[in-house]
PDB file of C-alpha atoms in Angstrom:
ATOM      1  CA  LEU A  20     -29.926   8.751  40.909  1.00 58.00           C
ATOM      2  CA  ALA A  21     -32.208   8.967  38.703  1.00 67.00           C
ATOM      3  CA  LYS A  22     -32.017   8.926  35.642  1.00 84.00           C
ATOM      4  CA  THR A  23     -33.331  12.007  33.742  1.00 90.00           C
ATOM      5  CA  THR A  24     -35.051  12.149  29.675  1.00 92.00           C
ATOM      6  CA  GLN A  25     -35.174  15.313  27.969  1.00 95.00           C
ATOM      7  CA  PRO A  26     -35.509  17.012  24.638  1.00 96.00           C
ATOM      8  CA  ILE A  27     -32.040  17.413  22.292  1.00 95.00           C
ATOM      9  CA  SER A  28     -32.644  20.217  21.145  1.00 97.00           C
ATOM     10  CA  MET A  29     -35.152  23.170  20.788  1.00 97.00           C
ATOM     11  CA  ASP A  30     -35.171  25.922  18.870  1.00 97.00           C
ATOM     12  CA  SER A  31     -37.687  28.639  19.406  1.00 97.00           C
ATOM     13  CA  TYR A  32     -38.304  32.238  18.085  1.00 97.00           C
ATOM     14  CA  GLU A  33     -36.917  35.364  19.639  1.00 97.00           C
ATOM     15  CA  GLY A  34     -40.549  36.743  22.073  1.00 96.00           C
ATOM     16  CA  GLN A  35     -41.348  33.798  22.176  1.00 97.00           C
ATOM     17  CA  GLU A  36     -42.420  31.384  25.944  1.00 97.00           C
ATOM     18  CA  VAL A  37     -40.117  28.065  25.731  1.00 98.00           C
ATOM     19  CA  ASN A  38     -40.621  25.342  28.009  1.00 98.00           C
ATOM     20  CA  ILE A  39     -38.350  22.171  28.122  1.00 97.00           C
ATOM     21  CA  THR A  40     -40.107  19.591  29.590  1.00 97.00           C
ATOM     22  CA  CYS A  41     -37.717  16.841  31.354  1.00 95.00           C
ATOM     23  CA  SER A  42     -38.594  12.715  32.409  1.00 95.00           C
ATOM     24  CA  HIS A  43     -37.875  12.016  35.632  1.00 92.00           C
ATOM     25  CA  ASN A  44     -40.078   8.147  36.017  1.00 92.00           C
ATOM     26  CA  ASN A  45     -37.396   6.857  38.939  1.00 89.00           C
ATOM     27  CA  ILE A  46     -37.735  10.161  41.189  1.00 90.00           C
ATOM     28  CA  ALA A  47     -36.919   9.402  44.363  1.00 87.00           C
ATOM     29  CA  THR A  48     -39.037  10.885  47.828  1.00 89.00           C
ATOM     30  CA  ASN A  49     -36.106  12.547  49.086  1.00 85.00           C
ATOM     31  CA  ASP A  50     -35.078  13.923  45.354  1.00 87.00           C
ATOM     32  CA  TYR A  51     -35.133  17.756  43.952  1.00 89.00           C
ATOM     33  CA  ILE A  52     -35.170  18.800  40.162  1.00 91.00           C
ATOM     34  CA  THR A  53     -32.410  21.526  39.512  1.00 92.00           C
ATOM     35  CA  TRP A  54     -31.563  22.746  35.720  1.00 95.00           C
ATOM     36  CA  TYR A  55     -28.645  24.109  35.146  1.00 95.00           C
ATOM     37  CA  GLN A  56     -27.479  26.458  32.203  1.00 97.00           C
ATOM     38  CA  GLN A  57     -24.506  26.134  29.484  1.00 96.00           C
ATOM     39  CA  PHE A  58     -23.306  28.376  27.843  1.00 94.00           C
ATOM     40  CA  PRO A  59     -20.610  28.196  24.721  1.00 89.00           C
ATOM     41  CA  SER A  60     -17.352  27.950  26.364  1.00 86.00           C
ATOM     42  CA  GLN A  61     -18.151  28.514  30.192  1.00 92.00           C
ATOM     43  CA  GLY A  62     -19.090  25.266  32.832  1.00 93.00           C
ATOM     44  CA  PRO A  63     -22.715  25.191  33.893  1.00 94.00           C
ATOM     45  CA  ARG A  64     -24.665  27.717  35.652  1.00 95.00           C
ATOM     46  CA  PHE A  65     -27.389  27.263  37.952  1.00 93.00           C
ATOM     47  CA  ILE A  66     -30.857  28.663  36.868  1.00 95.00           C
ATOM     48  CA  ILE A  67     -33.755  27.005  39.161  1.00 95.00           C
ATOM     49  CA  GLN A  68     -34.367  24.051  41.905  1.00 93.00           C
ATOM     50  CA  GLY A  69     -38.008  23.009  43.272  1.00 93.00           C
ATOM     51  CA  TYR A  70     -39.438  20.041  45.308  1.00 93.00           C
ATOM     52  CA  LYS A  71     -43.076  20.362  44.097  1.00 91.00           C
ATOM     53  CA  THR A  72     -45.701  22.460  42.280  1.00 92.00           C
ATOM     54  CA  LYS A  73     -44.156  25.145  40.856  1.00 96.00           C
ATOM     55  CA  VAL A  74     -41.606  27.014  41.791  1.00 95.00           C
ATOM     56  CA  THR A  75     -40.391  30.841  39.879  1.00 96.00           C
ATOM     57  CA  ASN A  76     -37.601  33.638  40.421  1.00 95.00           C
ATOM     58  CA  GLU A  77     -36.211  36.019  37.383  1.00 93.00           C
ATOM     59  CA  VAL A  78     -34.423  33.954  35.627  1.00 92.00           C
ATOM     60  CA  ALA A  79     -37.369  30.642  34.812  1.00 96.00           C
ATOM     61  CA  SER A  80     -40.037  29.397  36.418  1.00 97.00           C
ATOM     62  CA  LEU A  81     -40.465  25.384  37.077  1.00 97.00           C
ATOM     63  CA  PHE A  82     -43.813  23.590  36.831  1.00 97.00           C
ATOM     64  CA  ILE A  83     -43.348  20.053  38.961  1.00 97.00           C
ATOM     65  CA  PRO A  84     -46.728  17.759  39.047  1.00 96.00           C
ATOM     66  CA  ALA A  85     -47.557  16.611  41.848  1.00 96.00           C
ATOM     67  CA  ASP A  86     -46.789  12.238  40.815  1.00 95.00           C
ATOM     68  CA  ARG A  87     -43.106  14.307  40.963  1.00 95.00           C
ATOM     69  CA  LYS A  88     -42.213  12.296  37.231  1.00 95.00           C
ATOM     70  CA  SER A  89     -41.911  14.885  35.450  1.00 95.00           C
ATOM     71  CA  SER A  90     -40.808  18.592  35.426  1.00 96.00           C
ATOM     72  CA  THR A  91     -40.973  21.836  32.440  1.00 97.00           C
ATOM     73  CA  LEU A  92     -38.074  24.515  32.651  1.00 98.00           C
ATOM     74  CA  SER A  93     -40.430  27.785  31.469  1.00 98.00           C
ATOM     75  CA  LEU A  94     -38.523  30.051  29.961  1.00 97.00           C
ATOM     76  CA  PRO A  95     -40.615  33.547  29.406  1.00 94.00           C
ATOM     77  CA  ARG A  96     -40.426  35.851  26.487  1.00 93.00           C
ATOM     78  CA  VAL A  97     -36.392  33.823  24.787  1.00 97.00           C
ATOM     79  CA  SER A  98     -33.541  36.500  23.298  1.00 96.00           C
ATOM     80  CA  LEU A  99     -30.823  35.254  20.988  1.00 96.00           C
ATOM     81  CA  SER A 100     -28.526  35.310  24.476  1.00 95.00           C
ATOM     82  CA  ASP A 101     -30.926  32.488  25.999  1.00 96.00           C
ATOM     83  CA  THR A 102     -29.307  30.217  23.500  1.00 97.00           C
ATOM     84  CA  ALA A 103     -27.616  27.566  25.722  1.00 97.00           C
ATOM     85  CA  VAL A 104     -27.826  23.981  26.370  1.00 97.00           C
ATOM     86  CA  TYR A 105     -30.248  23.470  29.204  1.00 97.00           C
ATOM     87  CA  TYR A 106     -29.840  20.499  31.718  1.00 95.00           C
ATOM     88  CA  CYS A 107     -32.944  18.602  33.977  1.00 93.00           C
ATOM     89  CA  LEU A 108     -31.154  16.818  36.926  1.00 91.00           C
ATOM     90  CA  VAL A 109     -32.206  15.517  39.636  1.00 88.00           C
ATOM     91  CA  GLY A 110     -30.843  14.267  42.926  1.00 82.00           C
ATOM     92  CA  MET A 111     -31.346  15.014  47.039  1.00 70.00           C
ATOM     93  CA  ASN A 112     -30.702  18.072  48.515  1.00 62.00           C
ATOM     94  CA  SER A 113     -28.685  17.383  51.739  1.00 57.00           C
ATOM     95  CA  GLY A 114     -25.973  19.924  51.106  1.00 54.00           C
ATOM     96  CA  GLY A 115     -22.217  18.606  52.489  1.00 51.00           C
ATOM     97  CA  TYR A 116     -21.683  16.273  49.356  1.00 54.00           C
ATOM     98  CA  GLN A 117     -23.931  16.056  46.760  1.00 58.00           C
ATOM     99  CA  LYS A 118     -22.705  14.609  43.512  1.00 65.00           C
ATOM    100  CA  VAL A 119     -24.698  15.481  40.613  1.00 66.00           C
ATOM    101  CA  THR A 120     -24.760  13.689  37.220  1.00 76.00           C
ATOM    102  CA  PHE A 121     -25.575  15.415  33.637  1.00 84.00           C
ATOM    103  CA  GLY A 122     -27.089  14.067  31.527  1.00 84.00           C
ATOM    104  CA  ILE A 123     -27.706  14.972  27.717  1.00 87.00           C
ATOM    105  CA  GLY A 124     -29.228  18.169  28.272  1.00 95.00           C
ATOM    106  CA  THR A 125     -30.947  20.114  26.097  1.00 97.00           C
ATOM    107  CA  LYS A 126     -29.942  22.771  22.838  1.00 97.00           C
ATOM    108  CA  LEU A 127     -31.758  25.632  22.642  1.00 98.00           C
ATOM    109  CA  GLN A 128     -31.383  27.676  19.852  1.00 97.00           C
ATOM    110  CA  VAL A 129     -33.637  31.371  20.112  1.00 97.00           C
ATOM    111  CA  ILE A 130     -33.514  32.565  16.222  1.00 96.00           C
ATOM    112  CA  PRO A 131     -34.093  36.368  15.321  1.00 94.00           C
TER     113      PRO A 131
ATOM    114  CA  SER B  13     -22.154  31.939  45.487  1.00 83.00           C
ATOM    115  CA  ALA B  14     -18.732  31.264  44.953  1.00 90.00           C
ATOM    116  CA  VAL B  15     -15.908  32.348  42.006  1.00 93.00           C
ATOM    117  CA  ILE B  16     -13.531  29.708  40.140  1.00 96.00           C
ATOM    118  CA  SER B  17     -10.596  30.725  37.676  1.00 96.00           C
ATOM    119  CA  GLN B  18      -8.982  27.753  36.005  1.00 97.00           C
ATOM    120  CA  LYS B  19      -5.856  27.855  34.491  1.00 97.00           C
ATOM    121  CA  PRO B  20      -4.344  27.520  32.044  1.00 97.00           C
ATOM    122  CA  SER B  21      -7.854  28.025  29.348  1.00 96.00           C
ATOM    123  CA  ARG B  22      -6.626  26.336  27.290  1.00 97.00           C
ATOM    124  CA  ASP B  23      -3.615  24.008  26.552  1.00 97.00           C
ATOM    125  CA  ILE B  24      -2.232  22.752  23.360  1.00 98.00           C
ATOM    126  CA  CYS B  25       0.068  19.864  24.051  1.00 97.00           C
ATOM    127  CA  GLN B  26       2.024  16.365  22.766  1.00 97.00           C
ATOM    128  CA  ARG B  27       1.009  12.814  23.094  1.00 97.00           C
ATOM    129  CA  GLY B  28       2.481  11.489  25.782  1.00 97.00           C
ATOM    130  CA  THR B  29       3.155  15.126  27.899  1.00 98.00           C
ATOM    131  CA  SER B  30       1.484  15.643  30.813  1.00 98.00           C
ATOM    132  CA  LEU B  31      -0.859  19.186  32.282  1.00 98.00           C
ATOM    133  CA  THR B  32      -1.703  19.634  35.365  1.00 98.00           C
ATOM    134  CA  ILE B  33      -5.235  22.012  35.710  1.00 98.00           C
ATOM    135  CA  GLN B  34      -5.286  24.218  38.252  1.00 98.00           C
ATOM    136  CA  CYS B  35      -8.302  25.582  40.307  1.00 98.00           C
ATOM    137  CA  GLN B  36      -8.773  28.278  42.870  1.00 97.00           C
ATOM    138  CA  VAL B  37     -11.728  29.248  44.802  1.00 96.00           C
ATOM    139  CA  ASP B  38     -11.981  32.556  46.655  1.00 95.00           C
ATOM    140  CA  SER B  39     -13.987  31.606  49.266  1.00 93.00           C
ATOM    141  CA  GLN B  40     -13.124  27.749  51.158  1.00 92.00           C
ATOM    142  CA  VAL B  41     -15.159  25.020  50.884  1.00 89.00           C
ATOM    143  CA  THR B  42     -14.886  21.221  51.798  1.00 86.00           C
ATOM    144  CA  MET B  43     -15.878  19.710  48.361  1.00 87.00           C
ATOM    145  CA  MET B  44     -14.082  20.644  45.099  1.00 92.00           C
ATOM    146  CA  PHE B  45     -14.803  18.694  42.183  1.00 93.00           C
ATOM    147  CA  TRP B  46     -13.376  17.688  39.052  1.00 96.00           C
ATOM    148  CA  TYR B  47     -15.404  16.382  35.488  1.00 95.00           C
ATOM    149  CA  ARG B  48     -14.344  16.075  32.087  1.00 96.00           C
ATOM    150  CA  GLN B  49     -16.291  17.376  29.393  1.00 95.00           C
ATOM    151  CA  GLN B  50     -16.105  16.386  26.039  1.00 92.00           C
ATOM    152  CA  PRO B  51     -17.020  18.126  22.501  1.00 87.00           C
ATOM    153  CA  GLY B  52     -20.476  17.760  21.922  1.00 86.00           C
ATOM    154  CA  GLN B  53     -21.435  15.869  24.539  1.00 90.00           C
ATOM    155  CA  SER B  54     -22.573  16.108  28.517  1.00 90.00           C
ATOM    156  CA  LEU B  55     -20.269  16.739  31.686  1.00 92.00           C
ATOM    157  CA  THR B  56     -18.637  13.364  33.454  1.00 92.00           C
ATOM    158  CA  LEU B  57     -17.544  13.384  37.068  1.00 92.00           C
ATOM    159  CA  ILE B  58     -14.079  12.462  37.302  1.00 95.00           C
ATOM    160  CA  ALA B  59     -13.733  12.761  41.282  1.00 93.00           C
ATOM    161  CA  THR B  60     -14.649  14.415  44.209  1.00 91.00           C
ATOM    162  CA  ALA B  61     -11.779  16.493  45.974  1.00 92.00           C
ATOM    163  CA  ASN B  62     -11.585  16.242  50.395  1.00 87.00           C
ATOM    164  CA  GLN B  63      -8.832  18.611  51.672  1.00 84.00           C
ATOM    165  CA  GLY B  64      -6.762  16.041  53.176  1.00 81.00           C
ATOM    166  CA  SER B  65      -7.692  12.546  51.943  1.00 83.00           C
ATOM    167  CA  GLU B  66      -7.281  11.112  48.817  1.00 88.00           C
ATOM    168  CA  ALA B  67      -9.357  12.676  45.908  1.00 92.00           C
ATOM    169  CA  THR B  68     -12.945   9.908  45.101  1.00 91.00           C
ATOM    170  CA  TYR B  69     -12.556   8.983  41.158  1.00 94.00           C
ATOM    171  CA  GLU B  70     -15.663   7.152  39.698  1.00 92.00           C
ATOM    172  CA  SER B  71     -15.578   4.395  37.667  1.00 92.00           C
ATOM    173  CA  GLY B  72     -13.623   4.805  34.410  1.00 94.00           C
ATOM    174  CA  PHE B  73     -10.960   7.245  35.995  1.00 96.00           C
ATOM    175  CA  VAL B  74      -8.084   5.931  37.466  1.00 96.00           C
ATOM    176  CA  ILE B  75      -5.705   8.048  40.560  1.00 96.00           C
ATOM    177  CA  ASP B  76      -2.072   7.519  37.515  1.00 97.00           C
ATOM    178  CA  LYS B  77      -4.359   8.726  34.230  1.00 98.00           C
ATOM    179  CA  PHE B  78      -5.261  11.739  36.156  1.00 98.00           C
ATOM    180  CA  PRO B  79      -3.723  12.722  39.574  1.00 97.00           C
ATOM    181  CA  ILE B  80      -5.563  14.808  42.130  1.00 96.00           C
ATOM    182  CA  SER B  81      -4.258  17.263  45.039  1.00 94.00           C
ATOM    183  CA  ARG B  82      -5.878  19.484  47.468  1.00 93.00           C
ATOM    184  CA  PRO B  83      -3.592  21.359  49.119  1.00 92.00           C
ATOM    185  CA  ASN B  84      -6.092  23.500  51.086  1.00 92.00           C
ATOM    186  CA  LEU B  85      -9.528  24.206  51.603  1.00 93.00           C
ATOM    187  CA  THR B  86      -9.545  27.187  47.943  1.00 95.00           C
ATOM    188  CA  PHE B  87      -6.966  25.342  45.873  1.00 95.00           C
ATOM    189  CA  SER B  88      -6.572  22.032  43.707  1.00 96.00           C
ATOM    190  CA  THR B  89      -5.409  20.795  40.341  1.00 97.00           C
ATOM    191  CA  LEU B  90      -5.833  17.967  38.504  1.00 98.00           C
ATOM    192  CA  THR B  91      -3.175  16.834  36.624  1.00 98.00           C
ATOM    193  CA  VAL B  92      -3.452  14.769  33.117  1.00 98.00           C
ATOM    194  CA  SER B  93      -0.669  12.009  32.330  1.00 98.00           C
ATOM    195  CA  ASN B  94       0.674  10.349  29.543  1.00 97.00           C
ATOM    196  CA  MET B  95      -2.485  12.597  27.543  1.00 97.00           C
ATOM    197  CA  SER B  96      -3.482  11.533  23.645  1.00 97.00           C
ATOM    198  CA  PRO B  97      -5.442  11.820  21.509  1.00 96.00           C
ATOM    199  CA  GLU B  98      -8.252  11.782  23.229  1.00 95.00           C
ATOM    200  CA  ASP B  99      -8.196  12.690  26.525  1.00 97.00           C
ATOM    201  CA  SER B 100      -9.057  16.419  24.658  1.00 97.00           C
ATOM    202  CA  SER B 101     -11.984  17.759  26.133  1.00 97.00           C
ATOM    203  CA  ILE B 102     -13.292  20.736  28.644  1.00 97.00           C
ATOM    204  CA  TYR B 103     -11.616  19.465  32.378  1.00 98.00           C
ATOM    205  CA  LEU B 104     -13.803  21.797  34.843  1.00 97.00           C
ATOM    206  CA  CYS B 105     -13.646  22.386  38.307  1.00 96.00           C
ATOM    207  CA  SER B 106     -16.706  23.503  40.867  1.00 94.00           C
ATOM    208  CA  VAL B 107     -17.444  23.517  43.801  1.00 92.00           C
ATOM    209  CA  GLU B 108     -20.931  23.040  45.841  1.00 86.00           C
ATOM    210  CA  SER B 109     -22.387  26.164  48.032  1.00 84.00           C
ATOM    211  CA  ALA B 110     -22.895  25.126  51.641  1.00 80.00           C
ATOM    212  CA  VAL B 111     -26.557  26.481  51.544  1.00 81.00           C
ATOM    213  CA  PRO B 112     -29.762  25.127  49.594  1.00 80.00           C
ATOM    214  CA  PRO B 113     -30.327  24.762  47.834  1.00 81.00           C
ATOM    215  CA  TYR B 114     -26.988  23.773  47.341  1.00 82.00           C
ATOM    216  CA  GLU B 115     -25.721  24.514  44.390  1.00 86.00           C
ATOM    217  CA  GLN B 116     -22.681  24.184  42.180  1.00 88.00           C
ATOM    218  CA  TYR B 117     -20.928  26.538  40.910  1.00 93.00           C
ATOM    219  CA  PHE B 118     -18.269  26.129  38.243  1.00 95.00           C
ATOM    220  CA  GLY B 119     -15.265  27.395  36.805  1.00 96.00           C
ATOM    221  CA  PRO B 120     -14.757  29.023  33.375  1.00 95.00           C
ATOM    222  CA  GLY B 121     -13.221  25.089  32.158  1.00 96.00           C
ATOM    223  CA  THR B 122     -10.154  24.207  30.302  1.00 97.00           C
ATOM    224  CA  ARG B 123     -10.117  23.018  27.237  1.00 97.00           C
ATOM    225  CA  LEU B 124      -7.258  20.717  26.166  1.00 97.00           C
ATOM    226  CA  THR B 125      -5.944  19.184  22.653  1.00 97.00           C
ATOM    227  CA  VAL B 126      -3.697  16.607  23.010  1.00 97.00           C
ATOM    228  CA  THR B 127      -1.732  16.363  19.102  1.00 96.00           C
TER     229      THR B 127
END
């Protein structure tokens, strides 16, 4: 499993766009990049997944450069409710059984 | 998506005792996963529970300490045995989606405090 590196914490004001970058230099050809969000006292929740270029859903966008050695989770116009820990994971997306390894995560604090 | 419930939501236990945590899923799933999250830390996979076979434990976790049952496709239990204060953590179960992107759905967790 590719190791991931992301900032331990970030602060942002409400209404701003937040970009959290994750480094995964050893990503394998078959690996996908997945982001989870965890609120206090809750289990993690899937946000978005991508393989290359850009993926967008109703919650976030994920930007992946051509070399795929990093990825950036973009949260548009954050609100206080976006305060959470965000985890970047890299692994195969084969279904059936996917061992998921969580790193330290990035603790995002949204400030009024 | 899958809806997962866990019981108990929290408990305070004395050292040397055991606690069994239940995990119920609203649909049939092949694999169920058990994680531990110590205060302020990330999640660590304890074991994978496949219905009808022995659970597969990750390095650092053993069956005698964390016995797991998987009696059917919607239910699993994790027992924390002979507890010590170091076992104080949040224990979470999860399942994997059967369709792409094969994301994991997590239960709300069980907050265990050992005194």
